[in-house]
PDB file of C-alpha atoms in Angstrom:
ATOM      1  CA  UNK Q   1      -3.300 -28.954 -12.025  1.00  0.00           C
ATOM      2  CA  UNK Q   2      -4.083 -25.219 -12.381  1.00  0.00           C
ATOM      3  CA  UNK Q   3      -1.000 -23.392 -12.898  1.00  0.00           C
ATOM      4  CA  UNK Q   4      -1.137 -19.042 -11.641  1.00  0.00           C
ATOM      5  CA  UNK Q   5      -2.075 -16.902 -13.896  1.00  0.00           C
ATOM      6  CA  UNK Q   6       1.330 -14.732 -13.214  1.00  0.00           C
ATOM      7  CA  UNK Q   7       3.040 -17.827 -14.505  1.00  0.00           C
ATOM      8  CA  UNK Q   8       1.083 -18.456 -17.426  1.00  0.00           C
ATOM      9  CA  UNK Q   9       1.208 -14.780 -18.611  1.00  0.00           C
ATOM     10  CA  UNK Q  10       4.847 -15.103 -17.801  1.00  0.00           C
ATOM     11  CA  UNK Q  11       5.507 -18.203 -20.184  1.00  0.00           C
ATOM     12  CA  UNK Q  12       3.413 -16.281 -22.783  1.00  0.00           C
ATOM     13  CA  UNK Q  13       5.628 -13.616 -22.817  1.00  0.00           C
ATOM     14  CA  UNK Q  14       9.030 -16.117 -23.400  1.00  0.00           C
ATOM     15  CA  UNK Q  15       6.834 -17.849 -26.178  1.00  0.00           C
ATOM     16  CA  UNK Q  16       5.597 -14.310 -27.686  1.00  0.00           C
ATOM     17  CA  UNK Q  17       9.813 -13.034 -27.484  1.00  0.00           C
ATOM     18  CA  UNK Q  18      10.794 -16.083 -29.364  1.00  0.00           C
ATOM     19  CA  UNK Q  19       7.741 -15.814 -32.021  1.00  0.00           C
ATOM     20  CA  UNK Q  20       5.296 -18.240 -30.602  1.00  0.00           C
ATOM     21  CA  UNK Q  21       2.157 -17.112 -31.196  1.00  0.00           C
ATOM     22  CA  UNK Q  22       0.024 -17.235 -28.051  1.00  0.00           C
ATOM     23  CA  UNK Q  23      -3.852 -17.750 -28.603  1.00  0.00           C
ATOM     24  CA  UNK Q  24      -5.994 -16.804 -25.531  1.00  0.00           C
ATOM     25  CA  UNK Q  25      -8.793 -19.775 -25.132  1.00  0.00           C
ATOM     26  CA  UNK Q  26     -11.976 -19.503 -23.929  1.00  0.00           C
ATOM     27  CA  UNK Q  27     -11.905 -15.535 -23.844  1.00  0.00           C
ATOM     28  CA  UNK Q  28     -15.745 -14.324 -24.819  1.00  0.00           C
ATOM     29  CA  UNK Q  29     -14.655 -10.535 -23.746  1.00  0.00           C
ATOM     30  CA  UNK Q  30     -16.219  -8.127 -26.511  1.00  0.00           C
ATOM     31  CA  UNK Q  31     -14.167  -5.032 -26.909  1.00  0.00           C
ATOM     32  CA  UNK Q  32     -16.559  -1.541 -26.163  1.00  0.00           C
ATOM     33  CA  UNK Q  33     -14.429   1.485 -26.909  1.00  0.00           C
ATOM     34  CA  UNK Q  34     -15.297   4.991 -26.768  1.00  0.00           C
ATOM     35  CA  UNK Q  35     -17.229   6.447 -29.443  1.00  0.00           C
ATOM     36  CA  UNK Q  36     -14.960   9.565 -29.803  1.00  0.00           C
ATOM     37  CA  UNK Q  37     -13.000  11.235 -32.907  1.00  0.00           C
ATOM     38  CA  UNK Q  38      -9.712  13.171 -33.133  1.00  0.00           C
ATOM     39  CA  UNK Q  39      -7.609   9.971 -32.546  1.00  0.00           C
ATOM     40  CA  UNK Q  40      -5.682   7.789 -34.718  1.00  0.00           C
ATOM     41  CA  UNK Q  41      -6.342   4.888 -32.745  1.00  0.00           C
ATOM     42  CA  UNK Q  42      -8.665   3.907 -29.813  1.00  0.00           C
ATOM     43  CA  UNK Q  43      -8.467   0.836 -28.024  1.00  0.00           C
ATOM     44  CA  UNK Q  44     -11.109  -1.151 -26.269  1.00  0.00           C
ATOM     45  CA  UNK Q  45     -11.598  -0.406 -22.416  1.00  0.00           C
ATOM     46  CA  UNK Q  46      -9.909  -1.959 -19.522  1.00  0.00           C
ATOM     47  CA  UNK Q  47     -10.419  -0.994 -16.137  1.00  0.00           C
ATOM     48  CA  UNK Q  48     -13.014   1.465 -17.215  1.00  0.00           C
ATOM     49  CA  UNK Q  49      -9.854   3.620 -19.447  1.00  0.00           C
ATOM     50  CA  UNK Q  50      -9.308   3.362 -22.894  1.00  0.00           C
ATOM     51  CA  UNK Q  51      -5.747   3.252 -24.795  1.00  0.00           C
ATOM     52  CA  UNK Q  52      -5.374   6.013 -27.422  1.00  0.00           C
ATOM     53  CA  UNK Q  53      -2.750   7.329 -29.563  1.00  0.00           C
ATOM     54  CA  UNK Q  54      -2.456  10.621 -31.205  1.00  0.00           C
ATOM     55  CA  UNK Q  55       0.661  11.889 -33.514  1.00  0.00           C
ATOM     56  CA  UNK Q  56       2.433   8.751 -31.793  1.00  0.00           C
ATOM     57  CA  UNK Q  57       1.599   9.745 -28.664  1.00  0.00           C
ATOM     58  CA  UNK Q  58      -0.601   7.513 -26.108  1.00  0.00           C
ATOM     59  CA  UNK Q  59      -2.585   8.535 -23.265  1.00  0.00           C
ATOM     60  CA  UNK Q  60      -6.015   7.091 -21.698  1.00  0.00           C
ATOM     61  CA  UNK Q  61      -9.612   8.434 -21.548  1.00  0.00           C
ATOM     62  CA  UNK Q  62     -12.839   7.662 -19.739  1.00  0.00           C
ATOM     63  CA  UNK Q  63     -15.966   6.067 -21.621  1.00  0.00           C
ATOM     64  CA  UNK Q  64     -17.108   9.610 -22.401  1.00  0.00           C
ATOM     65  CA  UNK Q  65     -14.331  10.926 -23.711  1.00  0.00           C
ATOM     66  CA  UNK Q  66     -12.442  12.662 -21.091  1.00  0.00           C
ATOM     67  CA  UNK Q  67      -8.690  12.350 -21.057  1.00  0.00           C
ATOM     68  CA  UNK Q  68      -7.823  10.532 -17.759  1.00  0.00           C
ATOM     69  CA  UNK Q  69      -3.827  10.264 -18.107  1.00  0.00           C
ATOM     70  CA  UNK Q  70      -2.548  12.949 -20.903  1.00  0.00           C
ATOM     71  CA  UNK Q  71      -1.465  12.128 -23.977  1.00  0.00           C
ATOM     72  CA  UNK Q  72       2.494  12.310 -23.208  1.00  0.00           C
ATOM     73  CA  UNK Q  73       4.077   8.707 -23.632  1.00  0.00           C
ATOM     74  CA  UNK Q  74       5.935   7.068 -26.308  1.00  0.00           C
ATOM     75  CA  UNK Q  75       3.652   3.842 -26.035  1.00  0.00           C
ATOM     76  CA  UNK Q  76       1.503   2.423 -23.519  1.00  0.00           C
ATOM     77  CA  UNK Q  77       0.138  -0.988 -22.568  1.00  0.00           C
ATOM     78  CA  UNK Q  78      -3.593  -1.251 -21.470  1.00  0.00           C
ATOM     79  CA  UNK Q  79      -4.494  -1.342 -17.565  1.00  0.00           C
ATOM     80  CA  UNK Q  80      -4.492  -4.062 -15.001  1.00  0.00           C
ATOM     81  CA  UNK Q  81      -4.969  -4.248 -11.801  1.00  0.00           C
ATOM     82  CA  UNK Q  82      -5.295  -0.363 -11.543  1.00  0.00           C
ATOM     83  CA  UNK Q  83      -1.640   0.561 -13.217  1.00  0.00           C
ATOM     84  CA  UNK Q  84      -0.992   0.706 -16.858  1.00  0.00           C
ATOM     85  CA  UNK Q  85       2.837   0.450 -18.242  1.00  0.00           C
ATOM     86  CA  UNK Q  86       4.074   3.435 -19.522  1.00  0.00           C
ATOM     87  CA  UNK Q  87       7.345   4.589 -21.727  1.00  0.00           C
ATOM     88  CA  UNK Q  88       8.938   7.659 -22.258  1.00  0.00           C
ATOM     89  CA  UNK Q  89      12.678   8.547 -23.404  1.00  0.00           C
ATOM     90  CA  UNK Q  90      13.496   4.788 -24.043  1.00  0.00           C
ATOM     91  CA  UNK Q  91      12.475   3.825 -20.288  1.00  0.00           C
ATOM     92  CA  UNK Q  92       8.983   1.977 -18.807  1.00  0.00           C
ATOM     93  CA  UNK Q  93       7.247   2.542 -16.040  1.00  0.00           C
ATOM     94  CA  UNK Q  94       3.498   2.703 -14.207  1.00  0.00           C
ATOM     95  CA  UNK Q  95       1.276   5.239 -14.375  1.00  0.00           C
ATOM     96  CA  UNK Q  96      -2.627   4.735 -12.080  1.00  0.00           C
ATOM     97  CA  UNK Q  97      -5.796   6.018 -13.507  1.00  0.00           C
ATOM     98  CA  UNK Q  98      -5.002   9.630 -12.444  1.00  0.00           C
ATOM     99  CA  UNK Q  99      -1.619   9.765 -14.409  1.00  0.00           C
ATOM    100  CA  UNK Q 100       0.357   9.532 -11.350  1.00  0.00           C
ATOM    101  CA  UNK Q 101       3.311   7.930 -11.649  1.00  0.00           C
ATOM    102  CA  UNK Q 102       3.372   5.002  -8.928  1.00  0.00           C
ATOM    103  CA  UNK Q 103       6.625   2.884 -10.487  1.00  0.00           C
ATOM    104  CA  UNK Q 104       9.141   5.379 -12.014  1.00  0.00           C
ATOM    105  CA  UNK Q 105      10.145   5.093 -15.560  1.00  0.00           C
ATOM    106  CA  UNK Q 106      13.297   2.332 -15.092  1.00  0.00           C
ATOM    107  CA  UNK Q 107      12.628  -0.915 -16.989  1.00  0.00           C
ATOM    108  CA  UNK Q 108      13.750  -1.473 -20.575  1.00  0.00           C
ATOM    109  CA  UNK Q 109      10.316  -3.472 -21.203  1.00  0.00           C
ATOM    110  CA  UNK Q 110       7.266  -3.942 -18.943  1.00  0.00           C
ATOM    111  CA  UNK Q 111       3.875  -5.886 -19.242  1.00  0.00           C
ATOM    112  CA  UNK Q 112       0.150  -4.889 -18.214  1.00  0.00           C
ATOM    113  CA  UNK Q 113      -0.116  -6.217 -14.462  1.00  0.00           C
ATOM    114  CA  UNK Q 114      -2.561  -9.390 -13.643  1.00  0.00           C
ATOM    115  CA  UNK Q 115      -3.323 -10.028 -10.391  1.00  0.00           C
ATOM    116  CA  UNK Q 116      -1.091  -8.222  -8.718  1.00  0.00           C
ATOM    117  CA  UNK Q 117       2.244  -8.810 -10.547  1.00  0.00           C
ATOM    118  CA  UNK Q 118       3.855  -7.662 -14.044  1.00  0.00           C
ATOM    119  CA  UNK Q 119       7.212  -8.477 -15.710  1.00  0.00           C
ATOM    120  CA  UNK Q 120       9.565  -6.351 -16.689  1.00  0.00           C
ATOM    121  CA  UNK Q 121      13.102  -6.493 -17.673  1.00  0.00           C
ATOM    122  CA  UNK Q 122      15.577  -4.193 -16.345  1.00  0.00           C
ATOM    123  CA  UNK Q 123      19.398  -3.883 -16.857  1.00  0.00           C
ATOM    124  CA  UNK Q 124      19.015  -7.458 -18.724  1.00  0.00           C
ATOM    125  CA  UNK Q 125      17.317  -9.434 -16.487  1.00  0.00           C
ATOM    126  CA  UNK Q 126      13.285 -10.464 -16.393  1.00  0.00           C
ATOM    127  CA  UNK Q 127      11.193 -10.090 -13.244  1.00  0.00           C
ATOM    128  CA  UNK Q 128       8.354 -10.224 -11.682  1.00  0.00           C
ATOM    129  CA  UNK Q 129       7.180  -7.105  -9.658  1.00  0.00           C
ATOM    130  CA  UNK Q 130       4.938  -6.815  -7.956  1.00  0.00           C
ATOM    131  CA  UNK Q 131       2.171  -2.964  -7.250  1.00  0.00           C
ATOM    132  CA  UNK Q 132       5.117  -1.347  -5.153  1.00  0.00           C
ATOM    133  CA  UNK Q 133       7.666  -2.023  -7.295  1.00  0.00           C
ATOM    134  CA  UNK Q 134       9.027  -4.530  -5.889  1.00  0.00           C
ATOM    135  CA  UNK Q 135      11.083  -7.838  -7.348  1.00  0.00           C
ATOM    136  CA  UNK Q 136       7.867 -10.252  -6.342  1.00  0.00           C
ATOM    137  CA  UNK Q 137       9.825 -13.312  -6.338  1.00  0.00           C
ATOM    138  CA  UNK Q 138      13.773 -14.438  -6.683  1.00  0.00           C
ATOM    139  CA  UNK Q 139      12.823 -16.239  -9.990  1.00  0.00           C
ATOM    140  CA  UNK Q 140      14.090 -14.467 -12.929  1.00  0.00           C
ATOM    141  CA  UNK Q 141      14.182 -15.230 -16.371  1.00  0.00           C
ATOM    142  CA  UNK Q 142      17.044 -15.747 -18.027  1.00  0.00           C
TER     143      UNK Q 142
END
């Protein structure tokens, strides 16, 4: 039986809160980041963007170098599906590849999206949401 992947990334996020280490199999993905200076760190690219952080602030450029979404946020998660998690002021959110924030800045944690859904957790509860915003399914986690 082949479980959905929005379920297994779900139960790897319980495992990961309760210090399970989760080990991705059969990943052969090889991580190309930018070759660019001036950052403290650069991540490797997803969706064609790349994660960086600069005096503790994290944004996104292109391949080359260009800053797609500004460097504004208190931390950021890498992008699926399009959207990338943002946070800023204690607060997470989803920003697309132009910076434009799609899903205002309301969960106290949020996930990278995978096909088509993310969790979050918002006034104490766990979800699933799904591009809109919107609770995906009535199964929370509790």
């Amino acid at each position: 039986m082949k479980l959905p992947q929005h379920f297994i990334a779900k139960s790897c996020l319980i495992l990961a809160l309760v210090g399970v280490s989760v080990i991705a199999q059969g990943s052969s993905k090889i991580c190309e980041k930018p070759q660019v200076g001036g950052y403290d760190d650069v991540s490797c690219l997803y969706g064609g963007l790349s994660k960086v952080e600069q005096n503790n602030k994290f944004g996104f450029i292109d391949k080359t170098g260009q800053v797609a979404v500004s460097l504004k946020y208190d931390d950021a998660r890498h992008f699926g599906d399009g959207l990338a998690a943002v946070k800023q002021h204690g607060k997470w959110g989803f920003v697309d590849k132009t910076g434009q924030v799609v899903i205002p800045l309301q969960y106290d944690f949020a996930d990278s999206f995978n096909e088509g859904l993310a969790v979050v957790k918002k006034d104490g509860e766990w979800l699933t949401i799904n591009k809109q915003g919107q609770q995906a399914s009535d199964l929370a986690l509790q």
